[in-house]
Amino acid sequence: MYRLLKGSVLVCVVVMVSMLLAGCRAADSAAPELEFVASMQVDSGQRFNVSLGVRNGGDEPFTDYQAFNGTMDLTTAAGERVASITVATLWRLEPGETAWPAAFEGRLEPGAYRLAWLAGDYGTVTVDFTIVELEGWLYLGEERILGPGGEEILGDGEHGALQSLADLARVNLAQDLGMDVESVTVVGVEETEFADASLGVPEEGRAYAQVLTPGYSIRLEAGGTGYEYRASVERLVRVPDGAPAPDPGGSPAAPGRVSIQGVEVVSGEAVRVYGVASLPGDACIETELYAGGEP
């Protein structure tokens, strides 16, 4: 669920992920059916929160709670550990009953993360997710749920794992246009590559990593007009009118070229030309300025 309120309050973005996993037990014993649940959100204080849940999805009570030995590990995409929680014991769970034995709260920088919530023989659920920046605020972005064998479990929604990014873009556009979110539709989501981390939409006074950046182009329609948002692991941004589109081959600037995105002229003071380039690091750029055909 998304609700964006600009000003002093930022309402949470909530994602629920769950999966049914049968525990491995001897053939002559009833195997408990446990569902591992991770409820995640970014709250109004810009803190990441996750509540860890276990639901008894079987027909018999879960009585082996003293040997539960559950753990949660939160790591960056590079494998650096951010947080770890151990849940040694649980409690008796009747069929259909859910326990919430642990929670974590902390600040995360924009980027990609992995959360693993598991308990020995009873099962595991792994969630790959991103924290993205939109207009200076942090939100949950793309998420992907993985099974115990590393297989992807498809989520609900038109675009699967990308639905959260598309929905966030829809809500943001609806708020900017002053209309109901139902009036904004997703036309398409395309994987692409940008020349740098600005996604072709740089903000004044902000530096961006000058590396090829994989991401997505999210195309929306509202009131008969088309709009575009661009997303990466760390950023979601609305594309202003007139901004250059990513090259269909994957990069807005072909190797060895400079693409000019805009020119600003301050009378009697300066001329500022900005854009993107895909040149070697030791390249030297020579510029010439003409007025009325004269250099």
mmCIF file of C-alpha atoms in Angstrom, residues 101-273:
data_model
loop_
_atom_site.group_PDB
_atom_site.id
_atom_site.type_symbol
_atom_site.label_atom_id
_atom_site.label_comp_id
_atom_site.label_asym_id
_atom_site.label_seq_id
_atom_site.Cartn_x
_atom_site.Cartn_y
_atom_site.Cartn_z
ATOM 1 C CA PRO A 101 8.686 -13.272 17.538
ATOM 2 C CA ALA A 102 11.087 -10.530 16.384
ATOM 3 C CA ALA A 103 11.429 -7.157 14.671
ATOM 4 C CA PHE A 104 14.211 -4.897 13.416
ATOM 5 C CA GLU A 105 14.402 -1.143 12.910
ATOM 6 C CA GLY A 106 17.261 0.829 11.371
ATOM 7 C CA ARG A 107 18.262 3.347 8.728
ATOM 8 C CA LEU A 108 19.274 2.038 5.312
ATOM 9 C CA GLU A 109 20.903 3.937 2.491
ATOM 10 C CA PRO A 110 19.428 3.672 -1.019
ATOM 11 C CA GLY A 111 20.582 0.437 -2.622
ATOM 12 C CA ALA A 112 19.977 -3.319 -2.861
ATOM 13 C CA TYR A 113 19.573 -5.641 0.126
ATOM 14 C CA ARG A 114 18.764 -9.259 0.961
ATOM 15 C CA LEU A 115 16.713 -10.427 3.952
ATOM 16 C CA ALA A 116 16.793 -14.141 4.876
ATOM 17 C CA TRP A 117 14.372 -15.459 7.519
ATOM 18 C CA LEU A 118 14.833 -19.170 8.258
ATOM 19 C CA ALA A 119 14.586 -21.850 10.909
ATOM 20 C CA GLY A 120 16.509 -25.056 10.256
ATOM 21 C CA ASP A 121 14.320 -27.861 8.967
ATOM 22 C CA TYR A 122 11.147 -25.813 9.048
ATOM 23 C CA GLY A 123 11.886 -23.692 5.990
ATOM 24 C CA THR A 124 13.132 -20.356 4.806
ATOM 25 C CA VAL A 125 12.113 -17.312 2.840
ATOM 26 C CA THR A 126 14.543 -14.871 1.203
ATOM 27 C CA VAL A 127 13.584 -11.432 -0.027
ATOM 28 C CA ASP A 128 15.785 -9.341 -2.316
ATOM 29 C CA PHE A 129 14.615 -5.734 -2.144
ATOM 30 C CA THR A 130 15.746 -2.205 -2.815
ATOM 31 C CA ILE A 131 15.486 1.111 -1.015
ATOM 32 C CA VAL A 132 14.928 3.862 -3.598
ATOM 33 C CA GLU A 133 14.936 7.639 -3.363
ATOM 34 C CA LEU A 134 12.071 9.665 -4.819
ATOM 35 C CA GLU A 135 12.040 13.447 -4.391
ATOM 36 C CA GLY A 136 14.309 13.229 -1.352
ATOM 37 C CA TRP A 137 12.302 10.521 0.441
ATOM 38 C CA LEU A 138 13.092 6.826 0.809
ATOM 39 C CA TYR A 139 10.707 4.023 -0.160
ATOM 40 C CA LEU A 140 10.701 0.291 -0.677
ATOM 41 C CA GLY A 141 11.373 -0.366 -4.336
ATOM 42 C CA GLU A 142 11.801 -3.559 -6.311
ATOM 43 C CA GLU A 143 11.378 -6.824 -4.403
ATOM 44 C CA ARG A 144 11.900 -10.476 -5.313
ATOM 45 C CA ILE A 145 10.942 -13.515 -3.207
ATOM 46 C CA LEU A 146 13.126 -16.612 -3.366
ATOM 47 C CA GLY A 147 12.369 -20.166 -2.280
ATOM 48 C CA PRO A 148 14.704 -22.512 -0.367
ATOM 49 C CA GLY A 149 16.363 -23.660 -3.581
ATOM 50 C CA GLY A 150 16.908 -20.130 -4.849
ATOM 51 C CA GLU A 151 13.976 -20.312 -7.260
ATOM 52 C CA GLU A 152 11.982 -17.116 -7.706
ATOM 53 C CA ILE A 153 8.441 -17.068 -6.409
ATOM 54 C CA LEU A 154 6.367 -14.804 -8.612
ATOM 55 C CA GLY A 155 4.600 -12.010 -6.799
ATOM 56 C CA ASP A 156 1.188 -10.611 -7.541
ATOM 57 C CA GLY A 157 0.718 -7.700 -9.912
ATOM 58 C CA GLU A 158 0.960 -6.871 -13.580
ATOM 59 C CA HIS A 159 4.749 -6.631 -13.611
ATOM 60 C CA GLY A 160 5.642 -9.083 -10.848
ATOM 61 C CA ALA A 161 8.612 -7.839 -8.846
ATOM 62 C CA LEU A 162 8.488 -4.441 -10.559
ATOM 63 C CA GLN A 163 4.918 -3.767 -9.486
ATOM 64 C CA SER A 164 6.054 -1.875 -6.375
ATOM 65 C CA LEU A 165 8.114 0.578 -8.441
ATOM 66 C CA ALA A 166 5.327 1.065 -10.978
ATOM 67 C CA ASP A 167 2.764 1.619 -8.221
ATOM 68 C CA LEU A 168 5.018 4.114 -6.475
ATOM 69 C CA ALA A 169 5.396 6.038 -9.729
ATOM 70 C CA ARG A 170 1.608 5.985 -10.252
ATOM 71 C CA VAL A 171 0.911 7.389 -6.797
ATOM 72 C CA ASN A 172 3.551 10.087 -7.173
ATOM 73 C CA LEU A 173 2.197 11.180 -10.569
ATOM 74 C CA ALA A 174 -1.406 11.168 -9.338
ATOM 75 C CA GLN A 175 -0.453 13.405 -6.436
ATOM 76 C CA ASP A 176 1.463 15.807 -8.683
ATOM 77 C CA LEU A 177 -1.486 16.026 -11.088
ATOM 78 C CA GLY A 178 -4.109 16.239 -8.334
ATOM 79 C CA MET A 179 -6.084 13.217 -9.514
ATOM 80 C CA ASP A 180 -7.068 9.790 -8.209
ATOM 81 C CA VAL A 181 -4.415 7.107 -8.574
ATOM 82 C CA GLU A 182 -6.967 4.957 -10.450
ATOM 83 C CA SER A 183 -6.809 7.541 -13.247
ATOM 84 C CA VAL A 184 -3.119 6.752 -13.847
ATOM 85 C CA THR A 185 -2.393 3.583 -15.801
ATOM 86 C CA VAL A 186 0.852 1.709 -16.465
ATOM 87 C CA VAL A 187 1.534 1.581 -20.205
ATOM 88 C CA GLY A 188 4.724 -0.433 -19.954
ATOM 89 C CA VAL A 189 7.884 -1.223 -17.998
ATOM 90 C CA GLU A 190 11.056 -1.739 -20.018
ATOM 91 C CA GLU A 191 14.511 -2.787 -18.880
ATOM 92 C CA THR A 192 17.210 -0.429 -20.143
ATOM 93 C CA GLU A 193 20.656 1.003 -19.364
ATOM 94 C CA PHE A 194 21.607 4.598 -18.612
ATOM 95 C CA ALA A 195 24.923 6.344 -19.264
ATOM 96 C CA ASP A 196 25.374 7.244 -15.587
ATOM 97 C CA ALA A 197 23.627 7.093 -12.219
ATOM 98 C CA SER A 198 21.618 10.257 -12.960
ATOM 99 C CA LEU A 199 19.396 8.137 -15.271
ATOM 100 C CA GLY A 200 19.531 11.014 -17.749
ATOM 101 C CA VAL A 201 17.719 13.286 -15.279
ATOM 102 C CA PRO A 202 20.451 15.039 -13.231
ATOM 103 C CA GLU A 203 19.620 17.351 -10.344
ATOM 104 C CA GLU A 204 21.408 20.699 -10.060
ATOM 105 C CA GLY A 205 24.466 20.573 -7.771
ATOM 106 C CA ARG A 206 24.426 16.810 -7.353
ATOM 107 C CA ALA A 207 27.214 14.457 -8.458
ATOM 108 C CA TYR A 208 26.512 11.044 -9.976
ATOM 109 C CA ALA A 209 28.669 7.982 -10.564
ATOM 110 C CA GLN A 210 29.813 8.038 -14.194
ATOM 111 C CA VAL A 211 29.169 4.358 -14.853
ATOM 112 C CA LEU A 212 26.675 2.502 -17.005
ATOM 113 C CA THR A 213 23.619 2.028 -14.783
ATOM 114 C CA PRO A 214 21.038 -0.712 -15.413
ATOM 115 C CA GLY A 215 17.456 0.230 -14.695
ATOM 116 C CA TYR A 216 13.931 0.573 -16.000
ATOM 117 C CA SER A 217 11.776 2.966 -17.962
ATOM 118 C CA ILE A 218 8.240 3.091 -16.538
ATOM 119 C CA ARG A 219 5.698 4.605 -18.923
ATOM 120 C CA LEU A 220 2.418 5.922 -17.514
ATOM 121 C CA GLU A 221 -0.686 7.577 -18.951
ATOM 122 C CA ALA A 222 -3.019 10.034 -17.242
ATOM 123 C CA GLY A 223 -5.734 12.138 -18.837
ATOM 124 C CA GLY A 224 -4.630 11.131 -22.311
ATOM 125 C CA THR A 225 -1.037 12.312 -21.735
ATOM 126 C CA GLY A 226 2.002 10.076 -21.490
ATOM 127 C CA TYR A 227 4.615 10.327 -18.723
ATOM 128 C CA GLU A 228 7.856 8.526 -17.976
ATOM 129 C CA TYR A 229 9.637 7.579 -14.763
ATOM 130 C CA ARG A 230 13.111 6.059 -14.644
ATOM 131 C CA ALA A 231 14.316 3.715 -11.935
ATOM 132 C CA SER A 232 17.543 2.117 -10.794
ATOM 133 C CA VAL A 233 18.534 0.248 -7.659
ATOM 134 C CA GLU A 234 18.835 3.530 -5.759
ATOM 135 C CA ARG A 235 16.630 6.093 -7.485
ATOM 136 C CA LEU A 236 13.181 6.672 -8.983
ATOM 137 C CA VAL A 237 12.685 9.941 -10.855
ATOM 138 C CA ARG A 238 10.073 11.497 -13.101
ATOM 139 C CA VAL A 239 11.389 12.497 -16.524
ATOM 140 C CA PRO A 240 10.693 16.130 -17.443
ATOM 141 C CA ASP A 241 9.320 17.015 -20.864
ATOM 142 C CA GLY A 242 12.021 17.177 -23.512
ATOM 143 C CA ALA A 243 14.535 14.906 -21.754
ATOM 144 C CA PRO A 244 16.382 12.546 -24.148
ATOM 145 C CA ALA A 245 15.174 8.962 -24.226
ATOM 146 C CA PRO A 246 17.555 6.075 -23.470
ATOM 147 C CA ASP A 247 19.130 4.610 -26.588
ATOM 148 C CA PRO A 248 17.334 1.372 -27.646
ATOM 149 C CA GLY A 249 20.726 -0.316 -27.658
ATOM 150 C CA GLY A 250 21.042 0.252 -23.944
ATOM 151 C CA SER A 251 22.991 3.508 -23.537
ATOM 152 C CA PRO A 252 21.929 7.122 -24.109
ATOM 153 C CA ALA A 253 25.360 7.978 -25.514
ATOM 154 C CA ALA A 254 27.210 5.779 -27.962
ATOM 155 C CA PRO A 255 30.877 5.017 -27.127
ATOM 156 C CA GLY A 256 33.136 7.908 -27.997
ATOM 157 C CA ARG A 257 30.359 10.486 -28.154
ATOM 158 C CA VAL A 258 29.078 13.354 -26.040
ATOM 159 C CA SER A 259 25.309 13.922 -25.851
ATOM 160 C CA ILE A 260 24.294 17.452 -24.902
ATOM 161 C CA GLN A 261 21.172 17.510 -22.758
ATOM 162 C CA GLY A 262 20.844 21.230 -22.184
ATOM 163 C CA VAL A 263 22.407 24.680 -22.369
ATOM 164 C CA GLU A 264 21.998 27.489 -19.824
ATOM 165 C CA VAL A 265 23.054 31.062 -20.672
ATOM 166 C CA VAL A 266 23.443 33.787 -18.035
ATOM 167 C CA SER A 267 23.778 37.139 -19.787
ATOM 168 C CA GLY A 268 27.244 38.634 -19.332
ATOM 169 C CA GLU A 269 28.328 35.882 -16.955
ATOM 170 C CA ALA A 270 28.496 32.318 -18.186
ATOM 171 C CA VAL A 271 27.360 29.641 -20.576
ATOM 172 C CA ARG A 272 26.777 26.215 -19.043
ATOM 173 C CA VAL A 273 26.519 23.134 -21.258
#
